Tab-separated table of C-alpha atoms in Angstrom:
chain	number	residue	atom	x	y	z
V	70	GLN	CA	-12.361	10.867	-14.220
V	71	LYS	CA	-13.390	7.311	-14.948
V	72	GLU	CA	-13.758	5.037	-11.957
V	73	VAL	CA	-11.435	2.373	-13.382
V	74	GLU	CA	-8.883	3.354	-15.993
V	75	GLN	CA	-6.729	1.275	-18.260
V	76	ASN	CA	-4.602	2.132	-21.257
V	77	SER	CA	-6.468	0.646	-24.215
V	78	GLY	CA	-3.235	-0.240	-26.024
V	79	PRO	CA	-2.452	-2.212	-27.997
V	80	LEU	CA	0.482	-3.304	-25.902
V	81	SER	CA	2.853	-5.270	-28.094
V	82	VAL	CA	5.528	-7.523	-26.616
V	83	PRO	CA	7.739	-10.204	-28.156
V	84	GLU	CA	7.217	-13.831	-27.253
V	85	GLY	CA	9.011	-14.718	-24.020
V	86	ALA	CA	8.999	-11.162	-22.670
V	87	ILE	CA	7.188	-9.831	-19.591
V	88	ALA	CA	3.936	-8.017	-20.322
V	89	SER	CA	2.921	-5.386	-17.772
V	90	LEU	CA	-0.693	-4.246	-17.653
V	91	ASN	CA	-1.794	-1.411	-15.400
V	92	CYS	CA	-5.050	-0.207	-13.924
V	93	THR	CA	-5.915	2.722	-11.668
V	94	TYR	CA	-9.113	3.239	-9.705
V	95	SER	CA	-10.730	6.236	-8.092
V	96	ASP	CA	-12.665	4.802	-5.125
V	97	ARG	CA	-10.195	4.839	-2.263
V	98	VAL	CA	-12.172	2.300	-0.204
V	99	SER	CA	-12.295	-0.383	-2.915
V	100	GLN	CA	-11.452	-3.784	-1.465
V	101	SER	CA	-11.486	-6.402	-4.212
V	102	PHE	CA	-9.702	-6.400	-7.540
V	103	PHE	CA	-9.899	-8.754	-10.484
V	104	TRP	CA	-8.228	-9.364	-13.812
V	105	TYR	CA	-10.243	-10.949	-16.597
V	106	ARG	CA	-8.949	-12.108	-19.968
V	107	GLN	CA	-11.202	-11.813	-22.996
V	108	TYR	CA	-10.365	-13.357	-26.329
V	109	SER	CA	-11.935	-11.778	-29.383
V	110	GLY	CA	-15.568	-12.833	-29.696
V	111	LYS	CA	-15.543	-14.646	-26.357
V	112	SER	CA	-16.712	-13.882	-22.836
V	113	PRO	CA	-14.491	-12.574	-20.020
V	114	GLU	CA	-12.642	-15.241	-18.079
V	115	LEU	CA	-11.276	-14.657	-14.576
V	116	ILE	CA	-7.529	-15.116	-14.312
V	117	MET	CA	-6.595	-13.394	-11.050
V	118	SER	CA	-8.159	-11.859	-7.962
V	119	ILE	CA	-6.320	-9.868	-5.301
V	120	TYR	CA	-7.525	-8.371	-2.050
V	121	SER	CA	-4.409	-7.345	-0.080
V	122	ASN	CA	-1.517	-5.032	-0.811
V	123	GLY	CA	1.439	-6.733	-2.385
V	124	ASP	CA	1.918	-9.441	-4.961
V	125	LYS	CA	-0.066	-12.552	-5.730
V	126	GLU	CA	1.413	-15.129	-8.072
V	127	ASP	CA	-0.334	-17.845	-10.049
V	128	GLY	CA	1.812	-19.595	-12.603
V	129	ARG	CA	3.045	-17.062	-15.152
V	130	PHE	CA	0.700	-14.391	-13.803
V	131	THR	CA	1.410	-11.972	-10.957
V	132	ALA	CA	-1.103	-9.442	-9.724
V	133	GLN	CA	0.216	-6.457	-7.788
V	134	LEU	CA	-1.912	-4.193	-5.608
V	135	ASN	CA	-0.995	-0.834	-4.108
V	136	LYS	CA	-4.006	0.635	-2.320
V	137	ALA	CA	-2.166	3.789	-1.240
V	138	SER	CA	-1.476	4.660	-4.867
V	139	GLN	CA	-4.771	3.164	-6.063
V	140	TYR	CA	-3.365	0.973	-8.747
V	141	VAL	CA	-3.384	-2.687	-9.584
V	142	SER	CA	-1.223	-4.340	-12.192
V	143	LEU	CA	-0.888	-7.674	-13.932
V	144	LEU	CA	2.439	-9.106	-15.012
V	145	ILE	CA	2.586	-11.947	-17.494
V	146	ARG	CA	5.957	-13.665	-17.579
V	147	ASP	CA	7.229	-15.626	-20.572
V	148	SER	CA	4.446	-14.180	-22.737
V	149	GLN	CA	3.044	-16.524	-25.353
V	150	PRO	CA	1.089	-15.759	-28.539
V	151	SER	CA	-1.878	-17.451	-26.831
V	152	ASP	CA	-1.827	-14.626	-24.254
V	153	SER	CA	-2.887	-12.194	-26.991
V	154	ALA	CA	-6.257	-10.934	-25.759
V	155	THR	CA	-7.926	-8.005	-24.056
V	156	TYR	CA	-7.341	-7.830	-20.308
V	157	LEU	CA	-10.066	-6.257	-18.213
V	158	CYS	CA	-9.447	-4.808	-14.781
V	159	ALA	CA	-12.448	-4.907	-12.436
V	160	VAL	CA	-12.909	-3.323	-9.032
V	161	ARG	CA	-15.545	-4.019	-6.435
V	162	GLY	CA	-16.977	-0.920	-4.791
V	163	GLY	CA	-15.605	-0.501	-1.310
V	164	SER	CA	-18.448	0.554	0.913
V	165	GLY	CA	-21.617	-1.330	1.638
V	166	ASN	CA	-22.660	-4.859	0.893
V	167	THR	CA	-22.408	-4.741	-2.860
V	168	GLY	CA	-21.600	-7.488	-5.331
V	169	LYS	CA	-21.187	-5.071	-8.218
V	170	LEU	CA	-17.996	-4.768	-10.211
V	171	ILE	CA	-16.787	-1.747	-12.128
V	172	PHE	CA	-14.777	-2.587	-15.222
V	173	GLY	CA	-12.098	-0.687	-17.050
V	174	GLN	CA	-12.233	-0.549	-20.822
V	175	GLY	CA	-9.518	-3.152	-21.147
V	176	THR	CA	-5.984	-3.297	-22.525
V	177	THR	CA	-5.341	-5.212	-25.722
V	178	LEU	CA	-2.178	-7.295	-25.536
V	179	GLN	CA	-0.419	-8.560	-28.655
V	180	VAL	CA	2.349	-11.121	-28.211
V	181	LYS	CA	4.426	-11.403	-31.378
V	182	PRO	CA	6.173	-14.695	-32.174
F	1134	ASP	CA	-21.011	-29.567	-14.780
F	1135	ALA	CA	-22.597	-26.425	-13.434
F	1136	GLU	CA	-22.615	-23.595	-15.929
F	1137	ILE	CA	-24.180	-20.389	-17.131
F	1138	THR	CA	-25.881	-20.290	-20.526
F	1139	GLN	CA	-27.399	-17.560	-22.648
F	1140	SER	CA	-29.886	-17.775	-25.484
F	1141	PRO	CA	-30.121	-16.934	-28.236
F	1142	ARG	CA	-26.446	-16.518	-29.069
F	1143	HIS	CA	-27.265	-14.263	-32.007
F	1144	LYS	CA	-30.397	-12.215	-32.616
F	1145	ILE	CA	-31.495	-9.804	-35.311
F	1146	THR	CA	-34.582	-7.753	-34.625
F	1147	GLU	CA	-36.314	-4.632	-35.826
F	1148	THR	CA	-36.666	-1.289	-34.130
F	1149	GLY	CA	-39.663	-1.182	-31.822
F	1150	ARG	CA	-39.945	-4.912	-31.208
F	1151	GLN	CA	-39.813	-6.434	-27.753
F	1152	VAL	CA	-36.872	-8.776	-27.276
F	1153	THR	CA	-36.062	-11.089	-24.389
F	1154	LEU	CA	-32.603	-12.519	-23.796
F	1155	ALA	CA	-32.382	-15.553	-21.566
F	1156	CYS	CA	-29.784	-16.306	-18.913
F	1157	HIS	CA	-29.728	-19.576	-16.987
F	1158	GLN	CA	-27.209	-20.735	-14.382
F	1159	THR	CA	-26.998	-24.073	-12.627
F	1160	TRP	CA	-24.647	-23.035	-9.817
F	1161	ASN	CA	-27.520	-21.957	-7.567
F	1162	HIS	CA	-25.900	-18.520	-7.243
F	1163	ASN	CA	-27.986	-15.795	-5.652
F	1164	ASN	CA	-26.358	-12.893	-7.507
F	1165	MET	CA	-26.875	-12.405	-11.221
F	1166	PHE	CA	-25.907	-9.522	-13.500
F	1167	TRP	CA	-26.521	-8.264	-17.035
F	1168	TYR	CA	-23.888	-6.244	-18.894
F	1169	ARG	CA	-23.582	-4.812	-22.347
F	1170	GLN	CA	-20.242	-4.438	-24.070
F	1171	ASP	CA	-19.575	-1.863	-26.745
F	1172	LEU	CA	-16.387	-0.605	-28.357
F	1173	GLY	CA	-15.080	2.343	-26.424
F	1174	HIS	CA	-17.262	1.666	-23.379
F	1175	GLY	CA	-16.147	-1.642	-21.969
F	1176	LEU	CA	-18.580	-3.642	-19.858
F	1177	ARG	CA	-21.476	-1.620	-18.481
F	1178	LEU	CA	-23.944	-2.899	-15.918
F	1179	ILE	CA	-27.593	-2.910	-17.005
F	1180	HIS	CA	-29.457	-4.653	-14.183
F	1181	TYR	CA	-28.616	-7.007	-11.357
F	1182	SER	CA	-30.314	-9.201	-8.809
F	1183	TYR	CA	-29.271	-10.449	-5.382
F	1184	GLY	CA	-31.989	-13.086	-5.151
F	1185	VAL	CA	-35.506	-14.132	-6.084
F	1186	GLN	CA	-37.848	-11.162	-6.452
F	1187	ASP	CA	-34.925	-8.729	-6.100
F	1188	THR	CA	-33.906	-6.540	-9.058
F	1189	ASN	CA	-31.813	-3.384	-9.242
F	1190	LYS	CA	-30.899	-0.865	-11.911
F	1191	GLY	CA	-27.353	-0.515	-13.133
F	1192	GLU	CA	-25.709	2.414	-14.878
F	1193	VAL	CA	-27.424	1.893	-18.280
F	1194	SER	CA	-30.868	0.521	-17.388
F	1195	ASP	CA	-33.074	2.764	-19.541
F	1196	GLY	CA	-35.053	0.692	-22.042
F	1197	TYR	CA	-34.326	-2.603	-20.263
F	1198	SER	CA	-36.112	-4.618	-17.594
F	1199	VAL	CA	-35.477	-7.846	-15.688
F	1200	SER	CA	-37.450	-10.136	-13.436
F	1201	ARG	CA	-36.251	-12.846	-11.061
F	1202	SER	CA	-38.852	-15.516	-10.363
F	1203	ASN	CA	-36.373	-18.282	-9.474
F	1204	THR	CA	-32.715	-18.654	-8.583
F	1205	GLU	CA	-31.578	-20.039	-11.931
F	1206	ASP	CA	-32.907	-17.458	-14.409
F	1207	LEU	CA	-32.621	-13.719	-15.020
F	1208	PRO	CA	-34.186	-12.818	-18.385
F	1209	LEU	CA	-33.418	-9.397	-19.847
F	1210	THR	CA	-36.186	-7.677	-21.799
F	1211	LEU	CA	-35.776	-4.826	-24.233
F	1212	GLU	CA	-39.208	-3.240	-24.131
F	1213	SER	CA	-38.971	-1.505	-27.534
F	1214	ALA	CA	-35.691	-2.231	-29.241
F	1215	ALA	CA	-33.661	0.713	-30.504
F	1216	SER	CA	-30.624	0.766	-32.783
F	1217	SER	CA	-28.604	2.100	-29.849
F	1218	GLN	CA	-29.186	-1.245	-28.137
F	1219	THR	CA	-27.191	-3.106	-30.765
F	1220	SER	CA	-24.486	-4.652	-28.632
F	1221	VAL	CA	-23.061	-7.798	-27.101
F	1222	TYR	CA	-24.879	-8.764	-23.928
F	1223	PHE	CA	-23.276	-10.806	-21.159
F	1224	CYS	CA	-24.931	-12.407	-18.205
F	1225	ALA	CA	-22.884	-13.189	-15.104
F	1226	SER	CA	-23.416	-14.752	-11.702
F	1227	SER	CA	-21.287	-14.620	-8.589
F	1228	ASP	CA	-20.490	-17.309	-6.084
F	1229	HIS	CA	-21.510	-17.780	-2.468
F	1230	ARG	CA	-18.407	-16.512	-0.703
F	1231	PRO	CA	-18.585	-13.415	1.525
F	1232	VAL	CA	-19.369	-10.447	-0.675
F	1233	GLY	CA	-15.824	-9.061	-0.592
F	1234	PHE	CA	-14.498	-12.274	-2.125
F	1235	GLN	CA	-17.238	-13.079	-4.607
F	1236	THR	CA	-16.133	-13.799	-8.146
F	1237	GLN	CA	-18.293	-13.180	-11.198
F	1238	TYR	CA	-18.503	-15.826	-13.908
F	1239	PHE	CA	-19.725	-14.898	-17.349
F	1240	GLY	CA	-21.992	-16.581	-19.847
F	1241	PRO	CA	-21.003	-16.886	-23.517
F	1242	GLY	CA	-22.827	-13.725	-24.589
F	1243	THR	CA	-25.618	-12.765	-26.980
F	1244	ARG	CA	-24.938	-10.625	-30.034
F	1245	LEU	CA	-27.949	-8.445	-30.722
F	1246	LEU	CA	-28.443	-6.418	-33.886
F	1247	VAL	CA	-31.343	-3.972	-34.019
F	1248	LEU	CA	-32.198	-2.840	-37.539
């Protein structure tokens, strides 16, 4: 079992719809969770971080964390063609003083006009 | 503005040659990381450093080395380049918040082709 799993997609949604991206992780003591967006040929760019159970909203983006079920999700409301990218889920290892992140393989999102 | 840069942005080399990829950040971050990104594998950690003179191996460190002589730079060296090391390489650094809240910021990447 991979430590951080994402469906590679592509996930295709029409413009204006809600895109839902999911990520599961195996380390039960993980504490910090991140969503990065990566456009083709570019570097990953942080869009959301979440540390506590529940929802965190930032503009059109909402991150949801459920530690009991070991999943984190990203909702993108009113999806735009410019949201078309690969979304990487990253998890920080839970125990010890570590700055390392473990990344999922990413989900490719396609927003169709 | 503070930033993180990588050079070269593109590199073609031959099997067996030594190659060094540069990473420079002006945020004065202690933590720096090197990843490679390949189709089907996502981002994989090669080496990382938590400060000057500190280096640690990541999950795919074989054939790579790093050294940290100052806060700003973490060069990545491929001792004897192999075709399997053809990849996109990203450098990252993380900020000064408590470790549980640190965020990693990525450089623009280096595309390396080993022939």
